[in-house]
Coordinates of C-alpha atoms in Angstrom, one line a residue:
Chain I
M1327 CA -8.1 -18.0 38.4
L1328 CA -4.6 -16.5 38.1
A1329 CA -4.3 -13.9 35.2
L1330 CA -2.5 -10.8 34.1
I1331 CA -5.0 -8.0 33.4
I1332 CA -4.6 -4.5 31.8
D1333 CA -6.6 -2.1 33.9
P1334 CA -5.2 0.1 32.4
H1335 CA -1.8 -0.9 33.7
P1336 CA -0.7 -4.5 33.8
R1337 CA -1.1 -6.4 37.1
V1338 CA -1.4 -10.0 38.2
V1339 CA -4.6 -10.9 39.9
H1340 CA -5.7 -14.2 41.6
D1341 CA -9.4 -13.8 41.3
H1342 CA -10.0 -13.3 37.5
P1343 CA -13.3 -14.9 36.5
E1344 CA -13.1 -18.3 34.9
P1345 CA -13.9 -18.2 31.1
A1346 CA -17.5 -19.2 30.3
R1347 CA -18.0 -21.7 27.5
A1348 CA -20.8 -21.4 25.0
T1349 CA -22.0 -24.2 22.7
G1350 CA -19.2 -25.0 20.1
E1351 CA -16.5 -23.5 22.3
A1352 CA -13.7 -25.2 24.2
I1353 CA -11.8 -24.3 27.4
V1354 CA -8.1 -24.6 27.0
Q1355 CA -5.7 -25.0 29.9
V1356 CA -2.7 -22.9 28.9
H1357 CA 0.7 -24.5 29.3
T1358 CA 2.9 -21.7 27.9
A1359 CA 2.2 -18.3 26.4
G1360 CA 4.5 -16.0 24.4
V1361 CA 4.8 -12.3 24.6
C1362 CA 4.5 -10.5 21.3
D1363 CA 5.2 -6.9 20.4
T1364 CA 1.5 -6.4 19.9
D1365 CA 1.0 -7.0 23.6
L1366 CA 3.5 -4.2 24.3
Q1367 CA 1.5 -2.0 21.8
I1368 CA -1.7 -2.9 23.7
L1369 CA -0.1 -1.6 26.9
R1370 CA 0.4 1.7 25.0
G1371 CA -3.2 1.9 24.0
Y1372 CA -3.4 -0.1 20.7
M1373 CA -6.9 -1.5 20.1
S1374 CA -8.0 0.0 23.5
H1375 CA -7.9 -3.6 24.8
R1376 CA -8.9 -4.1 28.4
G1377 CA -8.8 -7.4 30.3
V1378 CA -6.3 -10.2 29.7
P1379 CA -3.8 -9.8 26.8
G1380 CA -1.8 -12.6 25.2
H1381 CA -2.5 -14.5 21.9
E1382 CA 0.4 -16.9 21.5
L1383 CA -0.1 -20.1 23.4
V1384 CA 0.0 -23.9 23.6
G1385 CA -2.2 -25.8 25.9
H1386 CA -4.6 -28.7 26.2
V1387 CA -8.4 -28.9 26.0
V1388 CA -10.2 -29.4 29.3
E1389 CA -13.8 -28.8 28.2
A1390 CA -15.5 -29.0 24.8
D1391 CA -18.6 -30.2 23.0
A1392 CA -16.8 -32.7 20.8
P1393 CA -15.3 -35.4 23.0
G1394 CA -12.5 -35.9 20.6
W1395 CA -10.9 -32.6 21.7
L1396 CA -10.7 -33.5 25.4
G1397 CA -7.1 -33.8 26.5
R1398 CA -5.7 -32.8 23.1
R1399 CA -2.7 -30.6 23.0
V1400 CA -3.6 -27.6 20.8
V1401 CA -2.7 -24.2 19.5
T1402 CA -5.4 -21.8 18.3
D1403 CA -6.2 -19.3 15.6
I1404 CA -6.8 -16.1 17.4
N1405 CA -9.7 -14.8 15.3
A1406 CA -13.1 -15.9 16.7
G1407 CA -15.5 -15.0 13.9
C1408 CA -19.3 -15.5 13.8
G1409 CA -18.9 -18.8 12.1
H1410 CA -21.4 -18.2 9.3
C1411 CA -20.5 -15.1 7.2
A1412 CA -18.5 -15.2 3.9
S1413 CA -15.2 -14.4 5.7
C1414 CA -15.8 -17.3 8.2
M1415 CA -16.7 -19.7 5.4
T1416 CA -13.7 -18.9 3.2
E1417 CA -10.9 -17.6 5.4
G1418 CA -11.4 -18.8 8.9
G1419 CA -13.1 -15.5 10.0
H1420 CA -9.9 -13.5 9.9
H1421 CA -11.9 -10.6 8.5
C1422 CA -15.3 -11.4 10.0
A1423 CA -16.9 -8.0 10.9
T1424 CA -18.1 -9.2 14.3
R1425 CA -15.0 -11.2 15.3
T1426 CA -13.4 -11.0 18.6
V1427 CA -9.6 -11.6 18.7
L1428 CA -7.9 -13.5 21.5
G1429 CA -6.2 -11.1 23.9
I1430 CA -6.5 -8.2 21.4
A1431 CA -10.1 -7.3 20.9
G1432 CA -13.1 -8.2 23.0
R1433 CA -11.8 -11.6 24.3
D1434 CA -9.6 -12.4 27.2
G1435 CA -6.2 -13.7 26.2
A1436 CA -3.6 -16.3 27.1
F1437 CA -1.8 -14.7 30.0
A1438 CA -4.2 -16.7 32.3
E1439 CA -4.7 -20.2 33.5
R1440 CA -7.5 -20.9 31.0
I1441 CA -9.0 -19.4 27.8
V1442 CA -12.1 -20.1 25.8
M1443 CA -12.1 -20.3 22.0
P1444 CA -14.5 -21.8 19.4
E1445 CA -13.5 -25.4 18.7
R1446 CA -13.2 -24.6 15.0
C1447 CA -10.2 -22.3 15.8
L1448 CA -8.2 -25.1 17.5
V1449 CA -5.4 -26.9 15.8
P1450 CA -4.0 -30.2 17.2
V1451 CA -0.3 -30.3 17.9
P1452 CA 1.5 -33.5 16.9
D1453 CA 3.8 -35.3 19.4
N1454 CA 7.0 -34.3 17.5
V1455 CA 6.3 -30.6 18.1
D1456 CA 7.0 -29.9 21.8
D1457 CA 5.4 -27.0 23.7
D1458 CA 8.4 -24.7 23.3
R1459 CA 8.1 -25.0 19.5
A1460 CA 4.3 -25.0 19.4
V1461 CA 4.1 -21.7 21.2
F1462 CA 5.6 -20.2 18.1
A1463 CA 2.8 -21.4 15.9
E1464 CA 0.8 -18.1 15.9
P1465 CA 3.7 -15.8 15.1
L1466 CA 5.2 -18.3 12.6
A1467 CA 1.8 -18.5 10.8
A1468 CA 1.9 -14.7 10.5
A1469 CA 5.5 -14.9 9.1
L1470 CA 4.6 -17.6 6.7
H1471 CA 1.6 -15.5 5.5
V1472 CA 4.2 -13.2 3.8
L1473 CA 4.9 -16.1 1.3
D1474 CA 1.4 -15.5 -0.1
E1475 CA 2.7 -12.2 -1.4
V1476 CA 5.9 -13.6 -3.0
R1477 CA 4.0 -14.2 -6.2
G1478 CA 6.6 -15.7 -8.4
M1479 CA 9.6 -13.7 -7.0
T1480 CA 12.6 -16.0 -6.6
S1481 CA 15.3 -13.6 -5.4
D1482 CA 15.9 -10.4 -3.5
A1483 CA 14.0 -10.0 -0.3
V1484 CA 14.8 -7.6 2.6
V1485 CA 13.3 -8.0 6.0
I1486 CA 13.4 -4.7 8.0
G1487 CA 13.6 -5.6 11.7
D1488 CA 15.5 -8.2 13.6
G1489 CA 12.8 -8.6 16.3
K1490 CA 10.9 -11.8 16.9
L1491 CA 8.6 -11.4 13.8
G1492 CA 11.4 -10.2 11.6
L1493 CA 13.5 -13.2 12.4
L1494 CA 10.6 -15.6 12.0
T1495 CA 9.8 -14.0 8.6
A1496 CA 13.4 -14.3 7.5
M1497 CA 13.2 -18.0 8.5
A1498 CA 10.0 -18.4 6.4
L1499 CA 11.6 -16.7 3.4
V1500 CA 14.9 -18.5 3.4
G1501 CA 14.5 -21.5 1.2
E1502 CA 11.7 -19.8 -0.9
I1503 CA 13.8 -16.9 -2.0
T1504 CA 17.5 -16.6 -2.6
D1505 CA 19.3 -13.6 -1.1
V1506 CA 17.2 -12.8 1.9
T1507 CA 18.8 -9.9 3.9
V1508 CA 17.7 -8.9 7.4
V1509 CA 18.4 -5.3 8.3
G1510 CA 18.4 -4.8 12.1
R1511 CA 19.9 -3.1 15.1
H1512 CA 21.3 -6.0 17.2
R1513 CA 24.4 -7.9 16.3
D1514 CA 23.4 -10.9 18.4
K1515 CA 20.0 -11.2 16.7
L1516 CA 21.5 -10.7 13.2
G1517 CA 23.9 -13.6 14.2
L1518 CA 20.8 -15.7 14.7
A1519 CA 19.5 -14.7 11.3
E1520 CA 22.8 -15.7 9.7
S1521 CA 22.7 -19.1 11.5
F1522 CA 19.7 -20.1 9.4
G1523 CA 21.0 -18.7 6.1
A1524 CA 20.0 -15.1 5.8
R1525 CA 22.4 -12.2 4.9
T1526 CA 22.4 -9.4 7.4
C1527 CA 23.4 -5.9 7.9
L1528 CA 23.2 -3.4 10.7
E1529 CA 20.7 -0.6 9.9
A1530 CA 23.4 2.1 10.5
E1531 CA 25.6 0.3 8.0
A1532 CA 23.0 -0.6 5.3
P1533 CA 24.4 0.4 1.9
A1534 CA 22.5 3.2 0.2
T1535 CA 22.4 0.9 -2.8
L1536 CA 20.5 -1.9 -1.0
R1537 CA 17.5 -2.8 -3.2
A1538 CA 14.9 -5.6 -3.3
N1539 CA 11.7 -6.6 -5.1
L1540 CA 10.2 -7.6 -1.8
V1541 CA 10.6 -5.7 1.4
V1542 CA 9.0 -7.0 4.6
E1543 CA 8.5 -4.2 7.1
A1544 CA 8.6 -5.9 10.5
S1545 CA 10.5 -3.2 12.4
G1546 CA 7.7 -2.6 14.9
S1547 CA 8.5 1.1 14.5
V1548 CA 6.8 3.9 12.6
S1549 CA 10.0 4.6 10.8
G1550 CA 10.0 1.2 9.1
L1551 CA 7.8 2.1 6.2
A1552 CA 10.0 5.0 5.1
A1553 CA 13.0 2.7 5.2
A1554 CA 11.1 0.1 3.1
L1555 CA 10.2 2.8 0.5
R1556 CA 13.9 3.6 0.2
I1557 CA 14.8 0.0 -0.4
V1558 CA 12.0 -1.4 -2.6
R1559 CA 12.5 -1.5 -6.4
P1560 CA 10.0 0.2 -8.7
K1561 CA 6.9 -2.0 -9.1
G1562 CA 8.1 -4.0 -6.1
T1563 CA 6.1 -5.1 -3.0
I1564 CA 6.3 -4.0 0.6
V1565 CA 4.6 -6.3 3.0
L1566 CA 3.6 -4.3 6.1
K1567 CA 3.5 -6.2 9.3
T1568 CA 4.0 -3.4 11.9
T1569 CA 0.9 -2.2 13.8
T1570 CA 1.5 0.6 16.2
A1571 CA -0.6 2.8 18.4
E1572 CA 0.9 5.9 16.7
A1573 CA 0.1 7.5 13.3
H1574 CA 2.8 7.6 10.6
T1575 CA 3.9 10.8 9.0
I1576 CA 5.1 9.8 5.6
D1577 CA 5.6 11.1 2.1
L1578 CA 3.7 8.6 0.0
A1579 CA 4.5 10.2 -3.4
P1580 CA 7.2 7.4 -4.0
V1581 CA 4.4 4.8 -3.7
V1582 CA 2.7 6.4 -6.7
I1583 CA 5.8 7.4 -8.7
N1584 CA 7.4 4.0 -8.4
E1585 CA 4.1 2.1 -8.5
I1586 CA 4.8 0.3 -5.3
R1587 CA 2.4 -2.3 -3.9
V1588 CA 2.0 -1.9 -0.1
V1589 CA 0.2 -4.9 1.3
G1590 CA -0.9 -5.3 4.9
S1591 CA -0.4 -8.8 6.3
R1592 CA -1.6 -10.0 9.6
C1593 CA -2.6 -13.5 10.7
G1594 CA -1.7 -16.7 8.9
D1595 CA -2.7 -20.4 8.8
L1596 CA -1.9 -22.2 12.1
R1597 CA -2.1 -25.6 10.4
R1598 CA 0.6 -24.6 7.9
A1599 CA 2.7 -23.3 10.9
I1600 CA 2.4 -26.5 12.9
C1601 CA 3.4 -28.4 9.8
V1602 CA 6.5 -26.3 9.3
L1603 CA 7.4 -26.5 13.0
S1604 CA 7.9 -30.3 12.7
K1605 CA 11.0 -29.4 10.6
L1606 CA 12.0 -25.8 11.7
D1607 CA 13.2 -25.1 15.3
P1608 CA 12.7 -21.4 16.3
T1609 CA 13.5 -22.1 20.0
A1610 CA 16.8 -20.3 19.7
L1611 CA 14.7 -17.1 19.8
I1612 CA 13.7 -17.8 23.5
E1613 CA 15.5 -15.3 25.8
A1614 CA 13.7 -15.8 29.1
R1615 CA 10.7 -17.4 30.8
Y1616 CA 8.6 -16.4 33.8
P1617 CA 5.9 -18.0 35.8
L1618 CA 2.4 -16.6 35.3
S1619 CA 2.6 -15.1 38.8
R1620 CA 5.3 -12.9 37.4
A1621 CA 3.7 -12.1 34.1
D1622 CA 4.1 -8.3 34.8
D1623 CA 7.9 -8.9 35.0
A1624 CA 7.7 -10.9 31.7
L1625 CA 6.1 -7.9 30.0
R1626 CA 8.7 -5.6 31.4
H1627 CA 11.5 -7.9 30.2
A1628 CA 9.9 -8.2 26.7
G1629 CA 9.9 -4.4 26.5
R1630 CA 13.7 -4.1 26.9
P1631 CA 15.3 -2.9 23.7
G1632 CA 16.5 -5.9 21.7
A1633 CA 14.7 -8.5 23.8
R1634 CA 14.0 -11.8 22.0
K1635 CA 11.0 -14.1 22.8
V1636 CA 9.9 -14.1 26.5
L1637 CA 7.7 -17.0 27.5
I1638 CA 5.2 -17.2 30.4
D1639 CA 4.9 -20.6 31.9
V1640 CA 1.4 -21.3 33.2
G1641 CA 1.6 -24.9 34.1
Chain N
M355 CA 10.3 30.8 -28.4
L356 CA 7.2 31.5 -26.4
A357 CA 6.9 29.4 -23.2
L358 CA 5.7 29.5 -19.6
I359 CA 8.6 28.9 -17.2
I360 CA 8.8 28.3 -13.4
D361 CA 11.6 30.3 -12.0
P362 CA 10.4 29.7 -9.2
H363 CA 7.1 31.5 -10.0
P364 CA 5.3 31.0 -13.3
R365 CA 5.8 33.6 -16.0
V366 CA 5.5 33.7 -19.7
V367 CA 8.7 34.5 -21.6
H368 CA 9.3 35.2 -25.3
D369 CA 12.9 34.1 -25.5
H370 CA 13.0 30.6 -24.1
P371 CA 15.7 28.6 -26.0
E372 CA 14.4 26.2 -28.7
P373 CA 14.7 22.6 -27.7
A374 CA 17.8 20.8 -29.0
R375 CA 17.3 17.5 -30.8
A376 CA 19.6 14.5 -30.3
T377 CA 19.7 11.4 -32.6
G378 CA 16.5 9.5 -32.2
E379 CA 14.6 12.4 -30.9
A380 CA 11.8 14.4 -32.5
I381 CA 10.7 18.1 -32.3
V382 CA 7.0 18.4 -31.8
Q383 CA 5.1 21.6 -32.5
V384 CA 2.5 21.8 -29.8
H385 CA -1.1 22.5 -30.8
T386 CA -2.8 22.3 -27.5
A387 CA -1.7 21.4 -23.9
G388 CA -3.7 20.5 -20.9
V389 CA -3.2 21.7 -17.3
C390 CA -3.0 18.8 -14.8
D391 CA -3.1 19.0 -11.0
T392 CA 0.5 17.7 -11.0
D393 CA 1.4 21.1 -12.7
L394 CA -0.2 22.9 -9.8
Q395 CA 1.7 20.6 -7.3
I396 CA 4.9 21.5 -9.2
L397 CA 4.2 25.2 -8.6
R398 CA 4.1 24.2 -4.9
G399 CA 7.5 22.5 -5.1
Y400 CA 6.7 19.0 -6.1
M401 CA 9.7 17.3 -7.8
S402 CA 11.6 20.6 -7.5
H403 CA 11.0 21.0 -11.3
R404 CA 12.4 24.2 -12.9
G405 CA 11.9 25.3 -16.5
V406 CA 8.8 24.6 -18.6
P407 CA 6.0 22.5 -17.0
G408 CA 3.2 20.7 -18.9
H409 CA 3.0 17.1 -20.0
E410 CA -0.4 16.7 -21.7
L411 CA -0.3 17.7 -25.3
V412 CA -1.2 17.1 -28.9
G413 CA 0.9 18.4 -31.7
H414 CA 2.7 17.5 -34.9
V415 CA 6.2 16.4 -35.7
V416 CA 8.4 19.1 -37.3
E417 CA 11.8 17.4 -37.1
A418 CA 12.8 13.8 -36.7
D419 CA 15.3 11.2 -37.9
A420 CA 12.6 8.9 -39.3
P421 CA 11.0 10.7 -42.3
G422 CA 7.7 8.9 -41.6
W423 CA 7.2 11.0 -38.5
L424 CA 7.3 14.4 -40.3
G425 CA 4.0 16.1 -40.2
R426 CA 2.3 13.4 -38.2
R427 CA -0.1 14.4 -35.5
V428 CA 1.0 12.9 -32.3
V429 CA 0.6 12.5 -28.5
T430 CA 3.6 11.4 -26.4
D431 CA 4.4 9.2 -23.5
I432 CA 6.0 11.5 -21.0
N433 CA 8.8 9.2 -19.7
A434 CA 12.0 9.5 -21.7
G435 CA 14.0 6.5 -20.5
C436 CA 17.6 5.6 -21.6
G437 CA 16.1 3.2 -24.2
H438 CA 18.2 0.2 -23.4
C439 CA 17.7 -0.9 -19.7
A440 CA 15.3 -3.6 -18.6
S441 CA 12.5 -1.1 -17.8
C442 CA 12.9 0.6 -21.2
M443 CA 12.8 -2.8 -22.9
T444 CA 9.7 -4.1 -21.1
E445 CA 7.6 -1.2 -20.0
G446 CA 8.5 1.8 -22.1
G447 CA 11.0 3.3 -19.6
H448 CA 8.3 4.2 -17.1
H449 CA 10.7 3.2 -14.3
C450 CA 14.0 3.7 -16.0
A451 CA 16.4 4.9 -13.3
T452 CA 17.9 7.6 -15.5
R453 CA 14.6 8.8 -17.2
T454 CA 13.6 12.4 -17.6
V455 CA 9.9 13.2 -17.5
L456 CA 8.3 15.8 -19.8
G457 CA 7.5 18.9 -17.8
I458 CA 8.1 17.1 -14.5
A459 CA 11.7 16.0 -14.1
G460 CA 14.7 17.2 -16.0
R461 CA 13.0 17.9 -19.3
D462 CA 11.1 21.1 -20.5
G463 CA 7.4 20.5 -21.0
A464 CA 4.5 21.3 -23.2
F465 CA 3.5 24.9 -22.1
A466 CA 5.8 26.1 -25.0
E467 CA 5.7 26.3 -28.7
R468 CA 7.8 23.2 -29.2
I469 CA 9.1 20.2 -27.2
V470 CA 11.6 17.5 -27.9
M471 CA 11.0 13.8 -27.1
P472 CA 12.5 10.4 -28.2
E473 CA 10.7 9.2 -31.3
R474 CA 10.0 5.9 -29.5
C475 CA 7.7 7.8 -27.1
L476 CA 5.4 9.3 -29.8
V477 CA 2.0 7.8 -30.6
P478 CA 0.2 8.8 -33.8
V479 CA -3.3 10.2 -33.6
P480 CA -5.8 8.9 -36.1
D481 CA -8.0 11.3 -38.0
N482 CA -11.2 10.4 -36.0
V483 CA -9.7 11.7 -32.8
D484 CA -9.5 15.5 -33.0
D485 CA -7.1 17.6 -31.0
D486 CA -9.5 18.4 -28.2
R487 CA -9.9 14.7 -27.5
A488 CA -6.3 13.8 -28.2
V489 CA -5.0 16.2 -25.5
F490 CA -6.7 13.9 -23.0
A491 CA -4.6 10.9 -24.1
E492 CA -2.0 11.2 -21.3
P493 CA -4.4 11.6 -18.3
L494 CA -6.8 9.0 -19.8
A495 CA -3.9 6.5 -20.1
A496 CA -3.2 7.1 -16.4
A497 CA -6.9 6.5 -15.7
L498 CA -7.1 3.3 -17.8
H499 CA -4.0 2.0 -15.9
V500 CA -6.2 1.5 -12.9
L501 CA -7.9 -1.3 -14.8
D502 CA -4.7 -3.2 -14.5
E503 CA -5.4 -3.5 -10.8
V504 CA -9.0 -4.6 -11.2
R505 CA -7.9 -8.3 -11.2
G506 CA -11.1 -10.1 -11.7
M507 CA -13.3 -7.7 -9.7
T508 CA -16.6 -7.2 -11.4
S509 CA -18.5 -5.0 -9.0
D510 CA -18.1 -2.3 -6.4
A511 CA -15.7 0.5 -7.1
V512 CA -15.5 3.9 -5.4
V513 CA -13.5 6.8 -6.9
I514 CA -12.6 9.4 -4.4
G515 CA -12.4 12.8 -6.1
D516 CA -14.4 14.4 -8.8
G517 CA -11.5 16.3 -10.3
K518 CA -10.2 15.7 -13.8
L519 CA -8.4 12.4 -13.0
G520 CA -11.3 11.2 -10.8
L521 CA -13.8 11.7 -13.6
L522 CA -11.6 10.1 -16.2
T523 CA -11.0 7.2 -13.9
A524 CA -14.7 6.7 -13.4
M525 CA -15.2 6.8 -17.2
A526 CA -12.5 4.1 -17.5
L527 CA -14.1 1.9 -14.8
V528 CA -17.8 2.2 -16.0
G529 CA -18.3 -0.7 -18.4
E530 CA -15.6 -2.8 -16.7
I531 CA -17.2 -2.8 -13.3
T532 CA -20.8 -2.6 -12.2
D533 CA -21.6 0.0 -9.5
V534 CA -19.0 2.6 -9.8
T535 CA -19.5 5.4 -7.3
V536 CA -17.8 8.8 -7.5
V537 CA -17.4 10.6 -4.2
G538 CA -16.8 14.3 -4.7
R539 CA -17.4 17.9 -3.6
H540 CA -18.9 19.5 -6.6
R541 CA -22.5 18.9 -7.8
D542 CA -21.8 20.0 -11.3
K543 CA -18.9 17.6 -11.7
L544 CA -20.8 14.7 -10.1
G545 CA -23.5 15.5 -12.7
L546 CA -21.0 14.9 -15.4
A547 CA -20.1 11.5 -13.7
E548 CA -23.7 10.5 -13.7
S549 CA -24.0 11.4 -17.4
F550 CA -21.6 8.6 -18.3
G551 CA -23.2 6.1 -15.9
A552 CA -21.5 6.4 -12.5
R553 CA -23.4 6.7 -9.2
T554 CA -22.3 9.7 -7.2
C555 CA -22.5 11.2 -3.8
L556 CA -21.3 14.3 -2.2
E557 CA -18.4 13.7 0.3
A558 CA -20.3 15.4 3.1
E559 CA -23.3 13.1 2.4
A560 CA -21.5 9.8 1.9
P561 CA -23.1 7.1 3.9
A562 CA -21.0 5.7 6.7
T563 CA -21.8 2.2 5.3
L564 CA -20.3 2.9 1.9
R565 CA -17.9 0.0 1.1
A566 CA -16.1 -1.2 -2.0
N567 CA -13.5 -3.8 -3.0
L568 CA -11.7 -1.3 -5.1
V569 CA -11.2 2.3 -4.1
V570 CA -9.3 4.7 -6.3
E571 CA -7.8 7.6 -4.4
A572 CA -7.8 10.5 -6.9
S573 CA -8.7 13.3 -4.6
G574 CA -5.5 15.3 -5.1
S575 CA -5.6 15.8 -1.3
V576 CA -3.6 14.4 1.5
S577 CA -6.9 13.4 3.2
G578 CA -7.9 11.1 0.4
L579 CA -6.1 8.0 1.7
A580 CA -7.7 8.1 5.1
A581 CA -11.1 8.3 3.4
A582 CA -10.2 5.4 1.1
L583 CA -9.2 3.3 4.2
R584 CA -12.6 3.9 5.7
I585 CA -14.4 2.7 2.5
V586 CA -12.3 -0.2 1.3
R587 CA -13.4 -3.7 2.3
P588 CA -11.0 -6.1 4.2
K589 CA -8.6 -7.6 1.6
G590 CA -9.6 -4.9 -0.8
T591 CA -7.4 -2.7 -3.0
I592 CA -6.8 1.0 -2.9
V593 CA -5.2 2.5 -6.0
L594 CA -3.3 5.6 -5.0
K595 CA -3.2 8.2 -7.7
T596 CA -2.6 11.4 -5.7
T597 CA 0.9 12.8 -5.6
T598 CA 1.4 15.9 -3.4
A599 CA 4.3 18.0 -2.3
E600 CA 3.2 17.4 1.4
A601 CA 3.7 14.4 3.6
H602 CA 0.7 12.4 4.9
T603 CA 0.1 11.8 8.5
I604 CA -1.9 8.7 8.7
D605 CA -2.7 5.7 10.9
L606 CA -1.7 2.7 8.7
A607 CA -2.7 0.0 11.3
P608 CA -6.0 -0.6 9.3
V609 CA -3.8 -1.5 6.3
V610 CA -2.3 -4.4 8.3
I611 CA -5.4 -5.4 10.3
N612 CA -7.7 -5.5 7.2
E613 CA -4.9 -6.7 4.9
I614 CA -5.4 -3.9 2.4
R615 CA -3.4 -3.7 -0.8
V616 CA -2.4 -0.1 -1.5
V617 CA -1.0 0.2 -5.0
G618 CA 0.6 3.3 -6.5
S619 CA -0.4 3.9 -10.1
R620 CA 1.1 6.5 -12.3
C621 CA 1.4 6.6 -16.1
G622 CA -0.4 4.3 -18.5
D623 CA -0.3 3.2 -22.1
L624 CA -0.9 6.1 -24.6
R625 CA -1.8 3.7 -27.4
R626 CA -4.5 2.2 -25.3
A627 CA -5.8 5.7 -24.5
I628 CA -5.8 6.8 -28.2
C629 CA -7.7 3.7 -29.1
V630 CA -10.3 4.3 -26.4
L631 CA -10.6 8.0 -27.4
S632 CA -12.0 7.0 -30.8
K633 CA -15.1 5.9 -28.9
L634 CA -15.1 7.9 -25.7
D635 CA -15.5 11.7 -25.6
P636 CA -14.1 13.4 -22.5
T637 CA -14.4 17.0 -24.0
A638 CA -17.3 17.8 -21.7
L639 CA -14.5 18.1 -19.0
I640 CA -13.1 21.2 -20.8
E641 CA -13.9 24.3 -18.8
A642 CA -11.7 27.0 -20.3
R643 CA -8.9 27.7 -22.8
Y644 CA -6.2 30.3 -23.0
P645 CA -3.6 31.2 -25.5
L646 CA 0.0 30.3 -24.6
S647 CA 0.7 34.0 -24.1
R648 CA -1.7 33.9 -21.1
A649 CA -0.5 30.5 -19.8
D650 CA 0.0 32.0 -16.3
D651 CA -3.7 32.9 -16.3
A652 CA -4.5 29.4 -17.4
L653 CA -2.6 28.0 -14.3
R654 CA -4.4 30.4 -12.0
H655 CA -7.7 29.4 -13.5
A656 CA -6.9 25.7 -13.1
G657 CA -6.0 26.3 -9.5
R658 CA -9.6 27.5 -8.7
P659 CA -11.4 25.1 -6.4
G660 CA -13.5 22.8 -8.6
A661 CA -12.0 23.8 -11.9
R662 CA -12.4 21.3 -14.7
K663 CA -9.8 20.9 -17.5
V664 CA -8.1 24.1 -18.6
L665 CA -6.4 24.0 -22.0
I666 CA -3.6 26.1 -23.4
D667 CA -3.8 26.7 -27.1
V668 CA -0.4 27.0 -28.6
G669 CA -1.2 27.2 -32.3

């Protein structure tokens, strides 16, 4: 089948093997996939992933054990756990020690005609959420997961980063918290953040007095945590979203002195995201779309500084 | 008066100015002071502190506004806040933006005949807690503060570091949590940890499978956090105690991937510590004592690898 593979550079191939389905798994025909900054990090060596990248998708089920799935339009949780450990029983296998992760670790991803995932990872998409919205389910779930750290805070949040995840996170926080400020580098994307109710400021113009109880570090850059440490109030919380292939060099004494809570936050609940997507429309984030046969161009486009969401149409 | 000053190297002087008392403050005659690793970090440039270091002490009040304090044996919270901001009202000024900190920031410390502190920072010492126990009140309070992060955990804690703070933290955790393991570098100090009920293992012999829900990083070394990240379970908590003058270089991707909570933890509640000291005896940690006139030798001794608590007797 048609797919983009990393070997170790990205290239489109026509003869990638069809995914093989085990009991309890489903084959999903991909309609559209989204390019995430994590895909770009993978190209730089993050997770040493080889094979097909891509973990944001909407599609429909073409093979499954349970007949109810056949033909259903779906999105999917990207963590394929063992299905029977404590993590799988209580939190969908997000921390299962033997998990594979779609397009990131040990499992071919969505920049291909078809993928295979356990049926238990699939989430049906209702008719009022079209494909262009549904393809945001995975990153929006990750953004909504930040709300789990809000813990009674009602005001003052700063999101560092006006990239795709930063903007989705700001969307998730507006309405839950008053005074959400996005600090970014791109006037056009900050304009988008303003359009859904966030305050904004350019990083270069951020006042030295900017402070918040909750700071979400979604800059995609190793410098983001240091910026977050300058902004967060004593005893405040930093939610760390950025994963990079590089190590940070950072003075962590302020974490101890100011008793900061730095919380890593990764994947969220796809059902919650699909539910929110019936009311929230993130499609203004879409900047470009490419056919799967030009997925390598899609990755290059997504790598441009300031690029918004790039979609890959599979069919 | 007699004092040890940092200028920028440590030296004992006989003519250090007497501390000046403002309204609401008390002069405390120091009996005994303890050397903390933070003092050694200050010698290396941490906090750029100049003047007298030292923040662990027991003494008695020789001047105060409130007559009830005169002659009282006391220990003291080291954070001298403004006394009227929200932090001062709710948490003893530990995060007051304009605070000075005894022997650490903007206020001469306890390696001197006398100190001055706000009366509101003083905590009386009952007769059943002698000076050699009471001088542990400040570091024990910091150790007990870790319990505020235990949040319902009942088993599995690892303390990285068999230094003074590591051992006090293990003492604080034993009894609250089953299976507390101290990972250290010194057989004699690990023997001490075993004597009060902790499991122990030498860092070089720590099994690769060692895992815990709660890891306290009290190694005093920049390498401690990386070790903690290898040990902590997914969704677990790392309590960060180490402050150093150097920056860390560290790969923080595991914090995000495993959704770890890294919580800085600094000073605790001196009243709670004094209460615990009436039952708990940490004096086995004392390794050596020097008169104030040889405080520079005390600092050198405390800087030896593996040194336990060094006390400075003031009189």
